[in-house]
Amino acid sequence: MKGSDIISLATFKQLIDVKDTSNDDYLKSILDTAFAFANIYTGRNLSYWQGIQTIYIDEPEPPIYQSSTGGIYVKLAHYPVDESQPFNIYLDDIQTNDIIDHLNGNRLFILELPSEKLEIEYTGGYNSDNIPDDLLYAIMQIGAIMWNEKKGTIGLKALRIGAEEIQVLEDEIPARAKIVLNTYREVGI
C-alpha cells in the first residue's frame, strides 16, 4: 500500500494550499515518497497488509525472542494487528491457535516453538481508516517539505504550511514530524 492510498490527496492539497489539479500525479508521488520515508525513519512497515508471515527457525536471525520473564514472543512485521480479521498460527504446517498466549503491540507471545517453521496469518498496519491523525499529519509535513523543494524554497529555517509555521533545519524533516515519528519507531529488542 502506498502513501497516496492512505492519505487523501484533497487533504494534502489543502494543507499545502494547492487548488488546481495540474500537479496531482506529482503530489501523489510526493505522498508515496513521504510515506516511504516514514517507513524508513520508524524502522517498520506502516502499510496495511494481509497475508502469512513465515518464520523459519534456522534463519540467521529469526524474529523469535525470549522475554525476561521466560515467555517466547514473535515480532510481527506489520502492526497494529487488525483484530477484526482472521488470525491463525501454523506450527510446522499444522494450524494450532492453542499456542497463542497473548498479543502486545507487535509482539505475539506463544507457548511453544516449532521445530522448523512458524506461520502467522494476520492483517496489520495502517490504512486510510485507521491511520492515527498525528502520523497522518507528520507524513503530510514531510510531503509539504518535498513540495516546497520543488518550488525552489529549500533551505528555509521556517516553512509556512497553510496558517501554520513549521520550524525546519535545512534538508531535514520538520521537528514536529520527528517527534511524532519517534513515537512509532521500532523499538530494539
PDB file of C-alpha atoms in Angstrom:
ATOM      1  CA  MET A   1       0.000   0.000   0.000  1.00  0.00           C
ATOM      2  CA  LYS A   2       1.325   3.435  -0.943  1.00  0.00           C
ATOM      3  CA  GLY A   3       1.033   6.769   0.823  1.00  0.00           C
ATOM      4  CA  SER A   4      -1.404   8.053  -1.786  1.00  0.00           C
ATOM      5  CA  ASP A   5      -3.668   5.063  -0.988  1.00  0.00           C
ATOM      6  CA  ILE A   6      -3.749   6.057   2.686  1.00  0.00           C
ATOM      7  CA  ILE A   7      -3.619   9.851   2.628  1.00  0.00           C
ATOM      8  CA  SER A   8      -6.307  11.868   0.916  1.00  0.00           C
ATOM      9  CA  LEU A   9      -4.898  13.966  -1.922  1.00  0.00           C
ATOM     10  CA  ALA A  10      -7.561  16.600  -1.212  1.00  0.00           C
ATOM     11  CA  THR A  11      -6.464  16.872   2.422  1.00  0.00           C
ATOM     12  CA  PHE A  12      -2.805  17.145   1.419  1.00  0.00           C
ATOM     13  CA  LYS A  13      -3.585  19.788  -1.200  1.00  0.00           C
ATOM     14  CA  GLN A  14      -5.495  21.777   1.382  1.00  0.00           C
ATOM     15  CA  LEU A  15      -2.506  21.621   3.746  1.00  0.00           C
ATOM     16  CA  ILE A  16      -0.065  22.889   1.105  1.00  0.00           C
ATOM     17  CA  ASP A  17      -2.596  25.339  -0.338  1.00  0.00           C
ATOM     18  CA  VAL A  18      -2.784  23.883  -3.870  1.00  0.00           C
ATOM     19  CA  LYS A  19      -6.126  24.334  -5.586  1.00  0.00           C
ATOM     20  CA  ASP A  20      -5.633  23.188  -9.193  1.00  0.00           C
ATOM     21  CA  THR A  21      -5.226  19.629 -10.480  1.00  0.00           C
ATOM     22  CA  SER A  22      -2.225  20.167 -12.749  1.00  0.00           C
ATOM     23  CA  ASN A  23       0.202  18.630 -10.235  1.00  0.00           C
ATOM     24  CA  ASP A  24      -1.997  15.846  -8.847  1.00  0.00           C
ATOM     25  CA  ASP A  25       0.163  12.984 -10.149  1.00  0.00           C
ATOM     26  CA  TYR A  26       3.278  14.642  -8.785  1.00  0.00           C
ATOM     27  CA  LEU A  27       1.590  15.278  -5.439  1.00  0.00           C
ATOM     28  CA  LYS A  28       0.603  11.596  -5.243  1.00  0.00           C
ATOM     29  CA  SER A  29       4.232  10.631  -5.837  1.00  0.00           C
ATOM     30  CA  ILE A  30       5.245  13.039  -3.060  1.00  0.00           C
ATOM     31  CA  LEU A  31       2.792  11.335  -0.697  1.00  0.00           C
ATOM     32  CA  ASP A  32       4.183   7.929  -1.686  1.00  0.00           C
ATOM     33  CA  THR A  33       7.745   9.118  -1.078  1.00  0.00           C
ATOM     34  CA  ALA A  34       6.881  10.790   2.238  1.00  0.00           C
ATOM     35  CA  PHE A  35       5.181   7.575   3.386  1.00  0.00           C
ATOM     36  CA  ALA A  36       8.217   5.525   2.330  1.00  0.00           C
ATOM     37  CA  PHE A  37      10.438   7.929   4.252  1.00  0.00           C
ATOM     38  CA  ALA A  38       8.252   7.492   7.352  1.00  0.00           C
ATOM     39  CA  ASN A  39       8.681   3.717   6.999  1.00  0.00           C
ATOM     40  CA  ILE A  40      12.453   4.095   6.848  1.00  0.00           C
ATOM     41  CA  TYR A  41      12.617   6.597   9.698  1.00  0.00           C
ATOM     42  CA  THR A  42      10.447   4.486  12.006  1.00  0.00           C
ATOM     43  CA  GLY A  43      12.188   1.251  11.064  1.00  0.00           C
ATOM     44  CA  ARG A  44       8.923  -0.511  10.370  1.00  0.00           C
ATOM     45  CA  ASN A  45       6.443  -1.100   7.610  1.00  0.00           C
ATOM     46  CA  LEU A  46       3.415   1.051   8.348  1.00  0.00           C
ATOM     47  CA  SER A  47       1.414  -0.253   5.360  1.00  0.00           C
ATOM     48  CA  TYR A  48      -1.782  -2.208   5.775  1.00  0.00           C
ATOM     49  CA  TRP A  49      -1.051  -5.814   4.891  1.00  0.00           C
ATOM     50  CA  GLN A  50      -2.881  -9.112   4.897  1.00  0.00           C
ATOM     51  CA  GLY A  51      -1.091 -12.411   4.488  1.00  0.00           C
ATOM     52  CA  ILE A  52       1.091 -15.024   6.108  1.00  0.00           C
ATOM     53  CA  GLN A  53       4.371 -14.138   7.801  1.00  0.00           C
ATOM     54  CA  THR A  54       6.605 -17.207   7.607  1.00  0.00           C
ATOM     55  CA  ILE A  55       9.495 -17.653  10.013  1.00  0.00           C
ATOM     56  CA  TYR A  56      11.995 -20.457   9.583  1.00  0.00           C
ATOM     57  CA  ILE A  57      13.670 -21.429  12.831  1.00  0.00           C
ATOM     58  CA  ASP A  58      17.024 -21.964  11.115  1.00  0.00           C
ATOM     59  CA  GLU A  59      17.088 -18.425   9.639  1.00  0.00           C
ATOM     60  CA  PRO A  60      20.213 -16.474  10.586  1.00  0.00           C
ATOM     61  CA  GLU A  61      18.180 -14.134  12.824  1.00  0.00           C
ATOM     62  CA  PRO A  62      14.570 -15.282  13.170  1.00  0.00           C
ATOM     63  CA  PRO A  63      12.322 -12.683  14.849  1.00  0.00           C
ATOM     64  CA  ILE A  64      11.694 -15.008  17.807  1.00  0.00           C
ATOM     65  CA  TYR A  65      12.819 -13.918  21.256  1.00  0.00           C
ATOM     66  CA  GLN A  66      12.647 -14.923  24.884  1.00  0.00           C
ATOM     67  CA  SER A  67      11.404 -12.299  27.328  1.00  0.00           C
ATOM     68  CA  SER A  68      13.000 -11.633  30.692  1.00  0.00           C
ATOM     69  CA  THR A  69      10.081 -13.477  32.308  1.00  0.00           C
ATOM     70  CA  GLY A  70      10.757 -16.594  30.240  1.00  0.00           C
ATOM     71  CA  GLY A  71       7.974 -16.130  27.693  1.00  0.00           C
ATOM     72  CA  ILE A  72       8.543 -16.649  23.984  1.00  0.00           C
ATOM     73  CA  TYR A  73       7.451 -13.982  21.540  1.00  0.00           C
ATOM     74  CA  VAL A  74       7.498 -13.373  17.826  1.00  0.00           C
ATOM     75  CA  LYS A  75       7.979  -9.916  16.362  1.00  0.00           C
ATOM     76  CA  LEU A  76       5.236  -9.262  13.802  1.00  0.00           C
ATOM     77  CA  ALA A  77       6.229  -7.347  10.679  1.00  0.00           C
ATOM     78  CA  HIS A  78       3.028  -5.288  10.403  1.00  0.00           C
ATOM     79  CA  TYR A  79       1.142  -3.733  13.269  1.00  0.00           C
ATOM     80  CA  PRO A  80      -1.174  -2.757  14.804  1.00  0.00           C
ATOM     81  CA  VAL A  81      -2.920  -6.059  14.233  1.00  0.00           C
ATOM     82  CA  ASP A  82      -6.455  -5.771  12.871  1.00  0.00           C
ATOM     83  CA  GLU A  83      -8.233  -7.979  15.375  1.00  0.00           C
ATOM     84  CA  SER A  84     -11.429  -7.995  13.304  1.00  0.00           C
ATOM     85  CA  GLN A  85      -9.637 -10.129  10.681  1.00  0.00           C
ATOM     86  CA  PRO A  86      -8.652 -13.818  10.890  1.00  0.00           C
ATOM     87  CA  PHE A  87      -5.585 -14.591  12.986  1.00  0.00           C
ATOM     88  CA  ASN A  88      -4.148 -18.088  12.696  1.00  0.00           C
ATOM     89  CA  ILE A  89      -0.941 -19.829  13.719  1.00  0.00           C
ATOM     90  CA  TYR A  90       0.594 -22.742  11.853  1.00  0.00           C
ATOM     91  CA  LEU A  91       3.239 -24.730  13.689  1.00  0.00           C
ATOM     92  CA  ASP A  92       5.215 -26.829  11.209  1.00  0.00           C
ATOM     93  CA  ASP A  93       2.253 -26.653   8.756  1.00  0.00           C
ATOM     94  CA  ILE A  94      -0.365 -27.612  11.354  1.00  0.00           C
ATOM     95  CA  GLN A  95      -2.907 -24.952  12.354  1.00  0.00           C
ATOM     96  CA  THR A  96      -2.985 -24.538  16.102  1.00  0.00           C
ATOM     97  CA  ASN A  97      -4.104 -21.327  17.753  1.00  0.00           C
ATOM     98  CA  ASP A  98      -3.754 -23.086  21.122  1.00  0.00           C
ATOM     99  CA  ILE A  99      -0.158 -21.879  21.391  1.00  0.00           C
ATOM    100  CA  ILE A 100      -1.155 -18.188  21.454  1.00  0.00           C
ATOM    101  CA  ASP A 101      -0.614 -16.678  24.877  1.00  0.00           C
ATOM    102  CA  HIS A 102      -1.360 -13.023  24.083  1.00  0.00           C
ATOM    103  CA  LEU A 103      -0.633 -10.170  21.703  1.00  0.00           C
ATOM    104  CA  ASN A 104       1.066  -6.967  22.838  1.00  0.00           C
ATOM    105  CA  GLY A 105       1.702  -4.418  20.062  1.00  0.00           C
ATOM    106  CA  ASN A 106       3.958  -6.138  17.560  1.00  0.00           C
ATOM    107  CA  ARG A 107       4.838  -8.978  19.922  1.00  0.00           C
ATOM    108  CA  LEU A 108       2.902 -12.221  19.718  1.00  0.00           C
ATOM    109  CA  PHE A 109       3.578 -14.282  22.833  1.00  0.00           C
ATOM    110  CA  ILE A 110       3.413 -18.014  22.180  1.00  0.00           C
ATOM    111  CA  LEU A 111       3.624 -21.058  24.415  1.00  0.00           C
ATOM    112  CA  GLU A 112       5.600 -23.349  22.134  1.00  0.00           C
ATOM    113  CA  LEU A 113       8.263 -23.105  19.442  1.00  0.00           C
ATOM    114  CA  PRO A 114       8.006 -25.030  16.177  1.00  0.00           C
ATOM    115  CA  SER A 115      10.786 -27.370  15.176  1.00  0.00           C
ATOM    116  CA  GLU A 116      11.092 -25.946  11.631  1.00  0.00           C
ATOM    117  CA  LYS A 117       8.750 -23.094  10.790  1.00  0.00           C
ATOM    118  CA  LEU A 118       6.108 -20.835  12.195  1.00  0.00           C
ATOM    119  CA  GLU A 119       3.464 -19.195  10.017  1.00  0.00           C
ATOM    120  CA  ILE A 120       1.263 -16.401  11.259  1.00  0.00           C
ATOM    121  CA  GLU A 121      -1.758 -15.419   9.197  1.00  0.00           C
ATOM    122  CA  TYR A 122      -2.934 -11.943  10.083  1.00  0.00           C
ATOM    123  CA  THR A 123      -3.776  -8.432   8.933  1.00  0.00           C
ATOM    124  CA  GLY A 124      -1.921  -5.455  10.299  1.00  0.00           C
ATOM    125  CA  GLY A 125      -0.630  -1.954   9.672  1.00  0.00           C
ATOM    126  CA  TYR A 126      -2.384   1.271   8.742  1.00  0.00           C
ATOM    127  CA  ASN A 127      -4.862   2.173   6.036  1.00  0.00           C
ATOM    128  CA  SER A 128      -6.976   5.267   5.402  1.00  0.00           C
ATOM    129  CA  ASP A 129      -9.500   4.127   8.027  1.00  0.00           C
ATOM    130  CA  ASN A 130      -7.145   3.532  10.953  1.00  0.00           C
ATOM    131  CA  ILE A 131      -4.072   5.730  10.486  1.00  0.00           C
ATOM    132  CA  PRO A 132      -3.712   7.951  13.567  1.00  0.00           C
ATOM    133  CA  ASP A 133      -4.122  11.670  12.926  1.00  0.00           C
ATOM    134  CA  ASP A 134      -0.682  12.528  14.309  1.00  0.00           C
ATOM    135  CA  LEU A 135       1.050  10.055  12.000  1.00  0.00           C
ATOM    136  CA  LEU A 136      -1.002  11.257   9.041  1.00  0.00           C
ATOM    137  CA  TYR A 137      -0.060  14.858   9.733  1.00  0.00           C
ATOM    138  CA  ALA A 138       3.648  14.016  10.196  1.00  0.00           C
ATOM    139  CA  ILE A 139       3.739  12.287   6.803  1.00  0.00           C
ATOM    140  CA  MET A 140       1.965  15.239   5.198  1.00  0.00           C
ATOM    141  CA  GLN A 141       4.522  17.605   6.795  1.00  0.00           C
ATOM    142  CA  ILE A 142       7.311  15.632   5.122  1.00  0.00           C
ATOM    143  CA  GLY A 143       5.377  15.810   1.848  1.00  0.00           C
ATOM    144  CA  ALA A 144       4.973  19.578   2.274  1.00  0.00           C
ATOM    145  CA  ILE A 145       8.752  19.948   2.585  1.00  0.00           C
ATOM    146  CA  MET A 146       9.169  17.957  -0.651  1.00  0.00           C
ATOM    147  CA  TRP A 147       6.580  20.143  -2.392  1.00  0.00           C
ATOM    148  CA  ASN A 148       8.369  23.288  -1.272  1.00  0.00           C
ATOM    149  CA  GLU A 149      11.690  21.869  -2.529  1.00  0.00           C
ATOM    150  CA  LYS A 150      10.103  21.606  -5.976  1.00  0.00           C
ATOM    151  CA  LYS A 151       9.022  25.222  -5.743  1.00  0.00           C
ATOM    152  CA  GLY A 152      12.618  26.251  -5.008  1.00  0.00           C
ATOM    153  CA  THR A 153      12.121  27.184  -1.390  1.00  0.00           C
ATOM    154  CA  ILE A 154      14.556  24.620   0.046  1.00  0.00           C
ATOM    155  CA  GLY A 155      16.890  25.728   2.805  1.00  0.00           C
ATOM    156  CA  LEU A 156      14.319  27.704   4.737  1.00  0.00           C
ATOM    157  CA  LYS A 157      14.573  27.662   8.508  1.00  0.00           C
ATOM    158  CA  ALA A 158      10.806  28.127   8.822  1.00  0.00           C
ATOM    159  CA  LEU A 159       8.130  26.961   6.449  1.00  0.00           C
ATOM    160  CA  ARG A 160       4.561  28.195   6.260  1.00  0.00           C
ATOM    161  CA  ILE A 161       2.013  25.473   5.577  1.00  0.00           C
ATOM    162  CA  GLY A 162      -1.431  26.987   5.402  1.00  0.00           C
ATOM    163  CA  ALA A 163      -1.800  29.132   8.513  1.00  0.00           C
ATOM    164  CA  GLU A 164       0.895  27.241  10.425  1.00  0.00           C
ATOM    165  CA  GLU A 165       4.633  27.885  10.505  1.00  0.00           C
ATOM    166  CA  ILE A 166       6.859  24.834  10.930  1.00  0.00           C
ATOM    167  CA  GLN A 167      10.479  25.126  12.028  1.00  0.00           C
ATOM    168  CA  VAL A 168      12.836  23.038   9.890  1.00  0.00           C
ATOM    169  CA  LEU A 169      16.541  22.578   9.539  1.00  0.00           C
ATOM    170  CA  GLU A 170      17.969  22.651   6.061  1.00  0.00           C
ATOM    171  CA  ASP A 171      17.374  19.332   4.308  1.00  0.00           C
ATOM    172  CA  GLU A 172      15.778  17.829   7.426  1.00  0.00           C
ATOM    173  CA  ILE A 173      12.278  16.709   8.259  1.00  0.00           C
ATOM    174  CA  PRO A 174      10.228  19.073  10.424  1.00  0.00           C
ATOM    175  CA  ALA A 175      10.932  18.814  14.150  1.00  0.00           C
ATOM    176  CA  ARG A 176       7.231  18.178  14.887  1.00  0.00           C
ATOM    177  CA  ALA A 177       7.157  15.333  12.382  1.00  0.00           C
ATOM    178  CA  LYS A 178      10.233  13.780  14.014  1.00  0.00           C
ATOM    179  CA  ILE A 179       8.589  13.961  17.436  1.00  0.00           C
ATOM    180  CA  VAL A 180       5.551  12.121  16.100  1.00  0.00           C
ATOM    181  CA  LEU A 181       7.524   9.584  14.057  1.00  0.00           C
ATOM    182  CA  ASN A 182       9.675   8.800  17.085  1.00  0.00           C
ATOM    183  CA  THR A 183       6.576   7.508  18.860  1.00  0.00           C
ATOM    184  CA  TYR A 184       6.064   4.987  16.028  1.00  0.00           C
ATOM    185  CA  ARG A 185       9.706   3.891  15.827  1.00  0.00           C
ATOM    186  CA  GLU A 186      10.550   0.230  16.044  1.00  0.00           C
ATOM    187  CA  VAL A 187      11.999  -0.356  19.488  1.00  0.00           C
ATOM    188  CA  GLY A 188      15.045  -2.596  19.638  1.00  0.00           C
ATOM    189  CA  ILE A 189      14.625  -5.976  21.233  1.00  0.00           C
TER     190      ILE A 189
END
